[in-house]
Each structure stands twice: as structure tokens, then as C-alpha cells.
Coordinates of C-alpha atoms in Angstrom, one line a residue:
M1 CA -36.7 -3.5 27.4
I2 CA -38.1 -0.1 28.4
P3 CA -36.4 2.9 26.7
H4 CA -34.3 5.1 29.0
S5 CA -36.3 8.2 28.1
F6 CA -39.6 6.6 28.8
A7 CA -38.4 5.2 32.1
H8 CA -37.1 8.6 33.1
S9 CA -40.4 10.2 32.3
L10 CA -42.3 7.6 34.3
S11 CA -40.0 8.2 37.3
Q12 CA -40.8 11.9 37.1
K13 CA -44.5 11.2 37.1
E14 CA -44.2 9.0 40.1
H15 CA -42.3 11.7 42.0
A16 CA -45.0 14.2 40.9
M17 CA -47.8 12.1 42.4
V18 CA -48.8 12.8 45.9
R19 CA -50.6 10.4 48.2
P20 CA -54.0 12.0 49.1
L21 CA -53.5 11.9 52.8
E22 CA -50.1 13.7 52.4
L23 CA -52.0 16.8 51.6
P24 CA -52.5 18.6 55.0
E25 CA -55.9 20.1 54.1
L26 CA -57.3 16.8 53.0
L27 CA -55.9 14.9 56.0
E28 CA -57.4 17.5 58.3
H29 CA -60.8 17.2 56.6
V30 CA -60.8 13.4 56.8
V31 CA -59.8 13.1 60.5
S32 CA -62.4 15.7 61.4
F33 CA -65.0 13.0 61.0
L34 CA -63.3 10.7 63.5
D35 CA -64.3 10.2 67.2
K36 CA -61.8 10.6 70.0
T37 CA -60.9 6.9 70.2
A38 CA -59.9 6.9 66.5
L39 CA -58.1 10.3 66.9
I40 CA -56.0 8.8 69.7
Q41 CA -54.9 6.0 67.4
C42 CA -54.1 8.4 64.6
L43 CA -51.7 10.3 66.9
Q44 CA -49.5 7.2 66.9
V45 CA -49.1 6.9 63.1
C46 CA -46.5 9.6 62.5
R47 CA -45.4 13.1 63.5
R48 CA -47.4 14.7 60.7
W49 CA -50.6 12.9 61.7
K50 CA -50.0 13.7 65.3
S51 CA -49.6 17.4 64.5
T52 CA -52.9 17.3 62.5
C53 CA -55.0 15.2 65.0
A54 CA -53.8 16.7 68.3
P55 CA -55.6 20.1 67.8
L56 CA -58.9 18.3 67.0
L57 CA -58.6 15.9 69.9
W58 CA -57.7 18.6 72.4
R59 CA -59.9 21.4 71.1
S60 CA -62.6 20.4 73.7
I61 CA -62.1 18.5 76.9
T62 CA -64.6 17.3 79.5
L63 CA -63.6 16.6 83.1
D64 CA -66.4 14.7 84.9
F65 CA -65.1 13.4 88.2
R66 CA -68.2 11.3 89.0
S67 CA -68.5 9.3 85.8
D68 CA -66.7 6.6 84.0
L69 CA -65.6 9.0 81.3
L70 CA -61.9 8.9 80.5
I71 CA -60.3 12.0 82.2
P72 CA -57.0 13.1 80.6
T73 CA -54.1 13.0 83.0
V74 CA -52.6 16.1 84.4
Q75 CA -49.4 15.4 82.4
A76 CA -51.3 15.1 79.2
R77 CA -53.4 18.2 79.9
T78 CA -50.2 20.1 80.6
E79 CA -48.5 19.0 77.4
Y80 CA -51.4 19.9 75.2
H81 CA -53.0 22.8 77.2
H82 CA -52.2 25.4 74.5
L83 CA -54.5 23.5 72.1
V84 CA -57.5 23.5 74.4
R85 CA -60.3 25.9 73.4
H86 CA -63.3 24.6 75.4
I87 CA -63.4 23.1 78.9
E88 CA -66.5 21.5 80.6
L89 CA -66.0 20.7 84.3
Y90 CA -68.5 18.6 86.2
N91 CA -68.9 17.4 89.7
G92 CA -65.6 18.2 91.2
Y93 CA -63.3 21.1 92.2
S94 CA -60.1 21.1 94.3
E95 CA -57.1 23.2 95.0
P96 CA -54.8 21.2 92.7
L97 CA -57.3 21.5 89.9
E98 CA -57.7 25.2 90.7
D99 CA -53.9 25.7 90.4
H100 CA -53.9 23.8 87.2
L101 CA -56.6 25.9 85.6
S102 CA -55.0 29.1 86.8
Q103 CA -51.6 28.3 85.2
F104 CA -52.5 26.8 81.9
Y105 CA -54.9 27.1 78.9
P106 CA -54.0 30.6 77.6
N107 CA -56.1 30.1 74.4
L108 CA -59.3 29.0 76.2
L109 CA -62.4 30.4 74.5
S110 CA -65.2 28.9 76.7
L111 CA -65.3 27.6 80.2
S112 CA -68.3 25.7 81.7
I113 CA -68.3 24.6 85.4
R114 CA -71.3 22.7 86.7
F115 CA -71.8 21.4 90.2
G116 CA -68.4 22.4 91.5
G117 CA -67.1 23.5 94.9
A118 CA -66.1 27.0 96.0
L119 CA -64.6 28.7 92.9
C120 CA -61.7 31.1 93.2
A121 CA -61.1 34.0 90.9
T122 CA -57.7 32.7 90.0
I123 CA -59.1 30.2 87.6
L124 CA -59.7 33.1 85.2
S125 CA -56.1 34.1 85.3
L126 CA -54.2 34.1 82.0
K127 CA -57.5 33.7 80.0
P128 CA -57.4 36.7 77.8
L129 CA -59.3 35.1 74.9
L130 CA -62.2 33.8 77.0
T131 CA -65.5 34.6 75.3
S132 CA -68.0 32.3 77.0
L133 CA -68.5 31.5 80.7
T134 CA -71.2 29.1 82.1
L135 CA -71.7 28.5 85.8
V136 CA -74.3 26.1 87.1
H137 CA -75.0 25.5 90.8
V138 CA -71.5 26.5 92.1
R139 CA -70.4 28.6 95.1
L140 CA -67.9 31.5 94.9
K141 CA -65.2 31.7 97.4
D142 CA -65.1 35.5 97.2
A143 CA -67.9 36.8 95.0
Y144 CA -66.6 40.3 94.7
E145 CA -63.1 39.1 93.7
F146 CA -64.6 36.6 91.3
W147 CA -66.9 39.1 89.5
S148 CA -64.0 41.6 89.4
A149 CA -61.9 39.0 87.5
V150 CA -64.9 38.4 85.1
S151 CA -65.1 42.1 84.5
E152 CA -61.5 42.1 83.3
L153 CA -62.2 39.6 80.5
E154 CA -62.4 42.0 77.7
D155 CA -63.6 39.5 75.1
L156 CA -66.4 38.0 77.1
Q157 CA -69.5 37.8 75.0
H158 CA -71.7 35.0 76.6
L159 CA -72.6 34.7 80.2
S160 CA -74.9 32.0 81.6
I161 CA -75.5 31.4 85.3
T162 CA -77.9 29.0 87.0
R163 CA -78.7 28.6 90.6
I164 CA -76.3 31.2 91.9
D165 CA -76.8 33.8 94.6
V166 CA -75.4 37.3 94.1
G167 CA -75.3 39.4 97.3
E168 CA -75.1 43.1 98.1
E169 CA -71.3 43.2 98.1
S170 CA -71.0 42.2 94.4
I171 CA -74.4 42.9 92.8
Q172 CA -73.5 46.2 91.1
L173 CA -70.3 44.7 89.7
F174 CA -72.3 41.7 88.5
W175 CA -74.8 43.9 86.6
K176 CA -71.9 45.8 85.0
V177 CA -70.6 42.5 83.7
C178 CA -74.1 41.6 82.4
A179 CA -74.3 44.9 80.5
R180 CA -71.1 44.2 78.7
V181 CA -71.9 40.8 77.2
D182 CA -73.9 40.0 74.0
T183 CA -75.9 37.1 75.4
L184 CA -77.1 36.7 78.9
K185 CA -78.9 33.8 80.6
L186 CA -80.1 34.0 84.2
I187 CA -81.8 30.8 85.4
R188 CA -83.1 30.4 88.9
V189 CA -80.8 33.0 90.4
R190 CA -81.3 35.1 93.5
L191 CA -80.0 38.6 93.2
A192 CA -79.7 41.3 95.9
S193 CA -81.3 43.9 93.7
R194 CA -82.3 44.7 90.1
P195 CA -80.1 46.9 87.9
D196 CA -80.5 50.6 87.6
P197 CA -81.3 50.8 83.8
S198 CA -80.3 54.5 83.6
T199 CA -76.7 53.7 84.5
V200 CA -75.9 50.0 84.2
F201 CA -77.6 49.4 80.8
A202 CA -77.2 52.8 79.3
H203 CA -74.8 51.6 76.6
T204 CA -75.4 47.8 76.7
Q205 CA -74.7 45.6 73.6
L206 CA -76.9 42.8 75.0
S207 CA -78.5 41.0 72.0
M208 CA -79.9 37.8 73.6
F209 CA -81.5 37.5 77.0
E210 CA -83.1 34.5 78.8
L211 CA -84.6 34.8 82.2
K212 CA -86.3 32.1 84.3
D213 CA -87.1 32.2 88.0
M214 CA -85.1 35.3 89.0
A215 CA -85.7 36.3 92.6
S216 CA -84.7 39.9 93.5
K217 CA -85.8 42.8 95.6
G218 CA -87.9 45.6 94.1
E219 CA -91.1 45.9 92.2
D220 CA -89.8 46.4 88.6
R221 CA -89.0 42.8 87.7
L222 CA -88.5 43.3 83.9
G223 CA -88.7 47.0 83.2
W224 CA -85.0 47.4 82.9
L225 CA -85.1 45.3 79.7
T226 CA -86.5 48.3 77.9
Q227 CA -83.0 49.8 78.2
C228 CA -81.6 47.0 75.9
P229 CA -82.2 48.3 72.4
N230 CA -79.9 45.8 70.7
L231 CA -81.9 42.7 71.8
T232 CA -82.5 40.3 68.9
E233 CA -83.6 37.4 71.0
L234 CA -85.8 37.5 74.1
I235 CA -86.6 34.4 76.2
L236 CA -89.1 34.9 79.1
P237 CA -90.7 31.6 80.2
Y238 CA -93.1 33.1 82.7
L239 CA -94.2 36.5 81.3
E240 CA -97.6 37.2 82.7
T241 CA -98.6 40.6 81.2
L242 CA -97.0 43.3 79.0
E243 CA -97.2 45.6 82.0
E244 CA -94.1 43.9 83.3
L245 CA -92.2 45.1 80.3
N246 CA -93.8 48.6 80.2
I247 CA -95.2 47.8 76.8
T248 CA -98.4 49.5 75.8
S249 CA -98.5 49.3 71.9
P250 CA -96.7 47.9 68.9
A251 CA -95.0 51.2 68.5
T252 CA -93.6 50.9 72.0
V253 CA -92.2 47.4 71.1
H254 CA -90.6 48.7 67.9
A255 CA -89.1 51.7 69.7
T256 CA -87.8 49.6 72.5
W257 CA -86.4 46.6 70.6
P258 CA -86.1 47.6 66.9
R259 CA -83.9 44.5 66.2
L260 CA -86.0 41.9 68.0
E261 CA -86.6 38.9 65.8
V262 CA -86.6 35.9 68.1
L263 CA -89.3 35.6 70.8
K264 CA -89.7 32.6 73.1
L265 CA -92.3 32.5 75.8
P266 CA -92.4 28.7 76.5
E267 CA -94.4 28.8 79.8
S268 CA -96.2 32.1 79.4
D269 CA -100.0 32.3 79.3
I270 CA -100.4 35.9 78.1
S271 CA -103.5 36.9 76.2
D272 CA -104.1 36.9 72.5
K273 CA -104.2 40.7 72.5
D274 CA -100.9 41.1 74.4
L275 CA -99.1 38.7 72.1
S276 CA -100.5 40.5 69.1
L277 CA -99.0 43.7 70.4
L278 CA -95.6 42.2 70.7
L279 CA -95.7 40.6 67.3
G280 CA -97.1 43.8 65.7
G281 CA -94.2 45.8 66.9
M282 CA -91.5 43.4 65.7
K283 CA -89.9 44.3 62.4
R284 CA -89.1 40.7 61.6
V285 CA -90.1 37.4 63.3
K286 CA -87.7 34.5 62.6
I287 CA -88.5 32.3 65.6
L288 CA -91.6 32.3 67.7
I289 CA -92.1 29.9 70.6
V290 CA -95.5 30.5 72.3
P291 CA -97.0 27.1 73.0
R292 CA -99.0 28.0 76.1
T293 CA -100.2 31.5 75.3
K294 CA -103.7 32.2 74.3
F295 CA -102.6 32.5 70.6
G296 CA -105.6 33.3 68.5
E297 CA -106.9 35.3 65.5
L298 CA -105.3 38.6 66.7
S299 CA -101.9 37.1 67.1
F300 CA -102.1 35.3 63.8
A301 CA -103.1 38.5 62.0
A302 CA -100.0 40.2 63.5
L303 CA -97.8 37.2 62.6
R304 CA -99.0 36.9 59.0
P305 CA -96.7 39.6 57.5
H306 CA -93.7 37.7 58.9
L307 CA -94.5 34.3 57.5
P308 CA -92.2 34.6 54.4
G309 CA -89.1 34.9 56.8
L310 CA -90.3 32.6 59.5
Q311 CA -87.9 29.8 60.4
R312 CA -89.4 28.2 63.5
L313 CA -92.9 28.3 65.0
D314 CA -94.5 26.6 68.0
F315 CA -97.9 28.0 68.7
G316 CA -99.7 24.9 70.0
S317 CA -99.3 22.6 72.9
I318 CA -101.5 20.5 75.2
R319 CA -104.9 21.7 76.4
I320 CA -104.5 23.9 79.3
R321 CA -106.9 23.2 82.1
G322 CA -109.4 21.8 79.6
R323 CA -109.2 24.9 77.4
R324 CA -108.9 24.1 73.7
K325 CA -106.3 26.1 71.8
A326 CA -107.5 28.7 69.3
V327 CA -105.0 27.5 66.7
T328 CA -106.9 26.3 63.7
G329 CA -106.1 24.0 60.8
R330 CA -106.5 27.0 58.5
M331 CA -103.7 28.8 60.4
V332 CA -101.4 25.8 60.2
H333 CA -102.0 25.4 56.4
E334 CA -101.4 29.1 55.8
V335 CA -98.0 28.8 57.6
L336 CA -97.0 25.8 55.5
S337 CA -98.0 27.5 52.3
S338 CA -96.5 30.9 53.1
S339 CA -93.2 30.2 54.8
P340 CA -90.5 29.0 52.4
E341 CA -87.8 29.2 55.1
L342 CA -89.7 27.3 57.8
Q343 CA -87.6 24.6 59.5
S344 CA -89.8 23.6 62.5
L345 CA -93.5 23.8 63.2
G346 CA -95.5 22.8 66.2
G347 CA -99.3 23.4 66.1
G348 CA -100.9 21.2 68.7
R349 CA -104.4 19.8 67.8
V350 CA -106.1 20.9 64.6
S351 CA -109.1 19.8 62.6
A352 CA -108.2 17.7 59.6
V353 CA -111.3 19.0 57.8
D354 CA -110.3 22.6 58.4
F355 CA -106.7 21.9 57.5
L356 CA -107.4 20.2 54.1
M357 CA -110.0 22.7 52.9
D358 CA -107.3 24.8 51.2
G359 CA -105.5 23.0 48.4
S360 CA -102.7 25.5 47.8
P361 CA -99.2 24.0 47.7
W362 CA -96.8 24.1 50.6
V363 CA -93.7 26.1 50.0
C364 CA -91.5 24.6 52.8
G365 CA -91.0 21.1 51.5
G366 CA -87.2 21.6 51.1
S367 CA -86.6 23.3 54.4
L368 CA -89.1 21.8 57.0
T369 CA -87.3 19.2 59.2
S370 CA -89.7 18.9 62.1
L371 CA -93.5 18.8 62.2
R372 CA -95.6 18.3 65.4
I373 CA -99.4 18.4 64.7
Y374 CA -102.3 16.2 65.9
F375 CA -104.7 16.0 63.0
E376 CA -108.2 15.4 64.3
F377 CA -110.4 13.4 61.9
P378 CA -114.2 13.0 62.1
V379 CA -115.2 9.8 63.7
A380 CA -118.2 7.7 62.6
D381 CA -121.1 7.5 65.1
S382 CA -120.7 3.8 65.2
M383 CA -118.2 1.1 64.2
D384 CA -118.9 -2.5 63.2
G385 CA -118.2 -4.9 65.9
D386 CA -116.6 -4.5 69.3
A387 CA -114.5 -1.3 69.9
L388 CA -111.4 -3.4 70.3
A389 CA -112.0 -5.4 67.2
P390 CA -110.3 -3.2 64.5
L391 CA -106.7 -4.0 65.6
T392 CA -105.2 -5.4 62.4
S393 CA -104.6 -3.8 59.0
T394 CA -107.1 -6.2 57.4
T395 CA -110.1 -4.8 59.2
T396 CA -112.4 -2.0 58.1
I397 CA -110.6 1.2 57.5
P398 CA -111.7 4.5 59.2
P399 CA -114.6 6.4 57.6
A400 CA -112.4 9.4 56.9
L401 CA -110.3 7.4 54.4
D402 CA -110.2 10.0 51.6
M403 CA -109.0 12.7 54.0
Q404 CA -106.4 10.3 55.5
R405 CA -105.0 9.6 52.0
T406 CA -105.1 13.3 51.1
L407 CA -103.2 14.2 54.2
F408 CA -100.5 11.6 53.5
Q409 CA -100.2 13.0 50.0
R410 CA -99.6 16.5 51.4
L411 CA -97.1 15.2 54.0
S412 CA -95.2 13.4 51.2
T413 CA -94.2 16.8 49.8
L414 CA -92.1 17.6 52.9
T415 CA -89.1 15.8 51.6
A416 CA -86.6 17.3 54.1
L417 CA -88.7 16.0 57.1
E418 CA -86.7 14.3 59.8
V419 CA -89.1 14.4 62.8
L420 CA -92.8 13.7 62.4
D421 CA -94.8 14.0 65.6
L422 CA -98.5 13.0 65.2
S423 CA -99.1 12.4 68.9
S424 CA -102.3 13.3 70.7
D425 CA -102.3 16.4 72.9
S426 CA -104.4 14.6 75.5
I427 CA -103.4 15.3 79.0
S428 CA -104.0 11.7 80.0
T429 CA -101.2 9.3 79.0
S430 CA -103.2 6.2 79.8
E431 CA -106.0 6.7 77.2
M432 CA -105.6 6.5 73.4
E433 CA -107.6 8.7 71.1
D434 CA -109.2 7.2 67.9
D435 CA -109.6 10.3 65.8
G436 CA -106.0 10.8 64.8
I437 CA -104.1 9.8 61.7
D438 CA -104.2 6.1 60.8
F439 CA -100.6 5.0 60.1
R440 CA -101.4 2.1 57.7
L441 CA -100.9 1.3 54.1
S442 CA -104.6 1.0 53.6
S443 CA -105.0 4.6 54.6
G444 CA -102.2 6.0 52.3
L445 CA -99.0 5.4 54.3
A446 CA -97.2 4.3 51.1
Q447 CA -97.2 7.9 49.8
L448 CA -94.6 8.8 52.4
W449 CA -91.9 6.9 50.5
T450 CA -90.5 10.3 49.6
L451 CA -89.5 11.1 53.2
K452 CA -86.0 9.6 52.8
R453 CA -84.6 11.6 55.8
L454 CA -87.2 10.6 58.3
S455 CA -85.5 9.4 61.5
T456 CA -88.2 10.0 64.3
V457 CA -91.9 9.3 64.4
F458 CA -94.2 9.9 67.4
V459 CA -97.8 8.6 67.5
N460 CA -98.2 8.6 71.3
S461 CA -101.7 8.3 72.8
T462 CA -103.2 7.5 69.4
M463 CA -105.2 4.4 68.5
Q464 CA -103.1 2.6 65.9
R465 CA -104.0 -0.7 64.2
M466 CA -100.9 -1.6 62.3
G467 CA -100.2 -5.0 61.0
T468 CA -97.1 -6.9 59.8
E469 CA -97.2 -5.5 56.3
D470 CA -97.4 -1.9 57.5
V471 CA -94.4 -2.3 59.8
E472 CA -92.3 -4.2 57.2
W473 CA -93.0 -1.4 54.8
I474 CA -91.8 1.2 57.4
A475 CA -88.6 -0.8 58.0
E476 CA -87.9 -1.1 54.3
H477 CA -88.6 2.5 53.2
F478 CA -87.5 4.6 56.2
K479 CA -83.8 3.6 56.3
N480 CA -82.8 6.4 58.7
L481 CA -85.6 5.7 61.2
N482 CA -84.3 5.1 64.7
T483 CA -87.2 6.1 66.9
F484 CA -90.9 5.1 66.6
S485 CA -92.6 6.2 69.8
G486 CA -96.1 5.0 70.6
M487 CA -98.2 1.9 70.3
L488 CA -98.0 0.3 66.8
N489 CA -101.1 -1.6 67.6
A490 CA -103.6 -1.2 70.5
D491 CA -103.4 -4.9 71.2
P492 CA -100.3 -5.3 73.5
H493 CA -99.6 -8.8 72.2
I494 CA -99.7 -7.7 68.5
N495 CA -97.7 -4.5 69.4
A496 CA -94.9 -6.6 70.9
Q497 CA -94.7 -8.7 67.8
L498 CA -94.6 -5.7 65.6
R499 CA -91.9 -4.1 67.7
D500 CA -89.7 -7.2 67.2
I501 CA -90.1 -6.7 63.4
L502 CA -89.2 -3.0 63.6
G503 CA -86.2 -3.8 65.8
F504 CA -86.5 -0.9 68.3

């Protein structure tokens, strides 16, 4: 028989124990990993679970009227409207929906409308907390009234518009709105006029600007950007020369944008000299996207002081009209050995011989998650047998075997790598090149066992000769791999068999 004092003590301990999911903080953390279907089921467990799950379920809602996605009913949206923080609206707009948006969602933070009908300014009523507005290919019922309503959103920080026309009646109001936000994206817009920088942008807080295909009257297409001293991020896909920005020297860049640290020129073909002027005037470079520019020795010299703080770099792409990029293996190696914060690197085509000449260690092994490089190896003048003969892993290995194994050993130090793109930069998609990396065990593939996070591999347009043992090793050691793009073997029949082994 249990003594009374012991039983009483045991009872007290039982009352003191708390089931883990009865702790609000723990329950909220656990359910935050659930998808919407599971959250809907959790709503029905009890009142406490409902009060915890409802804010997560209703924080963001998507209304796509041309898809099979489940659209919440008007009754449900009305009941939980105070929990909604983000709304994305696709392919539909009507007066009932307009009335609904006008009357509810007082705590809305972001609103995105894509491919809708004629928008009315009333949809912005009772939205005092709205900080982000995205409009894509929509019409405005009354442009002046609409931009007047936008101008009254005191907390608006982000504005993105795509394929929208702004006429004479509302253009000045539109530019005043643009000058008030922190981030601005103008994609394929037609504007009645450009802003007057001396008045509109005299006191702007604009920190991020992206421009693509803006059509407007006047000769000064981009000069007004020089009146935005708080810019930290600048995205100009089609910049042609620095004359468009009224930039003449690195000192001009620094005086104009002293905080600029992110530069993206994805489609620009500006010269090596012009790019070096931009980089030379930046106090810090965190992100640089310049794949189609004439990046060369001048630009790299200007970039070199920024390598320790560099986080993302893309300075190599396909050959442009037959012109080989000036990016060298030495440059790529110096970036890897000098950028401890580097997370993503794209360098196009480089010589493996040039790349491996320097044996200094890479310092970004714990941070680099994405690497896109085509390593070009020397090819022997002749190969034994027919050109299509070396299609299995048991045939003669490439003549550059030692370099292949050395490269695999260097790649094995990038333990945080998730995306490895070794594709050819060839413009032709029908021809495969035979001077790239050989993804086989006989060439050193096994050294990549350290890449536990690897999920995506690209070897497009490269001549691969994998066999069964190579693919089985890949399946066994790359547990997170879900994409392997490119031919596993140049022989279509063998490639199909290997694909079956890989499973995707």
C-alpha cells in the first residue's frame, strides 16, 4: 500500500507537469511547420489550437480565379479578415470583390494584384498599415484618384508596377509617390514624362531601384537617379553607357550614391572601363550581377578590394556573338580564396589549367551554396577508337585525369554547396562539348562525398560517359539530390537506363 504522504507528493508532481503542446509558444512553433491542409485540420482540435493556428493560416491568402486553387469563401474571409496580412489577387476583379476589399482587412501589410480589371481607389480604403503594393498588368478606373489614394498610405515602403501606363493627368502625383518609398520597381511601364529631380526627388528615401523597359518622353532617361543619394541597390538591365547616369569617374559614383552596395546589370553590355568606374566608386560591394558586360582586368582590379565582403557574384555568362568572356580561371580562384562571405558565384567558362595553378585554400567552404562554372580541360589531339566509343565508365579516362581529380578535391571543400552547375556555355543546345568535367568515379567523383547538402546538379551540353556504378554512387551519397540536368551518358539508350536508376 502506497503511503499517503508519498501519494500526495506524486499527485502534486502530476499537476505540476505540463503537456508540451499546452505551452502556447511551443505549440505555435510546431504548427508553423505545417502546410495549410494540416492547419485546417488543427483548427478543429480545440479552441486553443484554433486561436493558435488561425493567424498562421490566414496570414497570407491567394485569390486566383482561373486556377483550381481553393479560394476561401466570402464568409470565411469576412470572419478572419483581421488576421490577414498579405493578399495576392490573380486573374479576376469585380465590383463585389472591390466592395469586399474596401470594407475589410484593416491590418493588411502587402497587396499584390496581377492581371486584374479596372481597379478603383476604394480598394485602398481602411488600409493604414499597408507597406507594400504590387500591380502587374492592370487598368486603373481613375488614375488620378488611385494615385491620390496611394499617396495617402503613410507607411508605404515598397512599390512595384509592371505593364502600366501613367498619363499626363496623374504623372506628377505618381512620381511624388515614387519619391516617398524605399524600394521602387518599374518594369515595362509607359510614363507621360520623367520626373523633375530638383523637386520630386529632392528629399527621397529611395534605397532600391529596378528599371526595365521604361518608355517616357524626354532625353534624360536615367539622369534623375543621381538625385537618389540613399540608393543601396541599383538594378538596370539595359544600361548602355555611364553617360546615361551622368557618371564620369569613381569620385562621381561615390558622391552620387555613397551607400550603394548592390549592383545588378543583367542584360547590360557596358565596357570594362565603364564597369570599373562604377565599382571603383562604390564603398562596398555585396552583390554584383554583370553576366553580359565586358568584365575584364580593369573591372576585376576595381572589385578586388571588395572581395572580403562579397556575398554574390555573377560575372560570366554565355558567349556573346562569338566573343569569349575575359573572365579567367585566375579571377575565379581569387574570388573563392578571398571571399569568406560568398554565397553564390557564376563565372561562365574558364580554363581548368589557369584555375588550378594557384593552390591557396578557398575560404568560402562554409558559406557558398551555389556555383556555376564551366571548367575547360585540355583535350588530347586524338582518342583511341571511334569518337562515340568512350560511353561507359570502364573505357579510357580523359587525358587530363590528374587535373580532374584535383578539381574534384577542391570542390569537396565547399561543404555548404547546394547547387553545382557545370554546364557548357555553348550557344548551341544540340551539341555536347567534350572538354568539360568528367562526372565519373574514375575521374575523382567520390571525393564529393562531403557535399551532403547538394540538391541540384547541371551538366547540360557536356559529353558525359557515366556508367551504372557512377549513378548508383550518386544516388547513395547525395541524399538531398532532386535534380540532375543533362545527359548522364551520350548514348541515349544508356542514358535512359541510368535515368531509371537515378529515379528522376
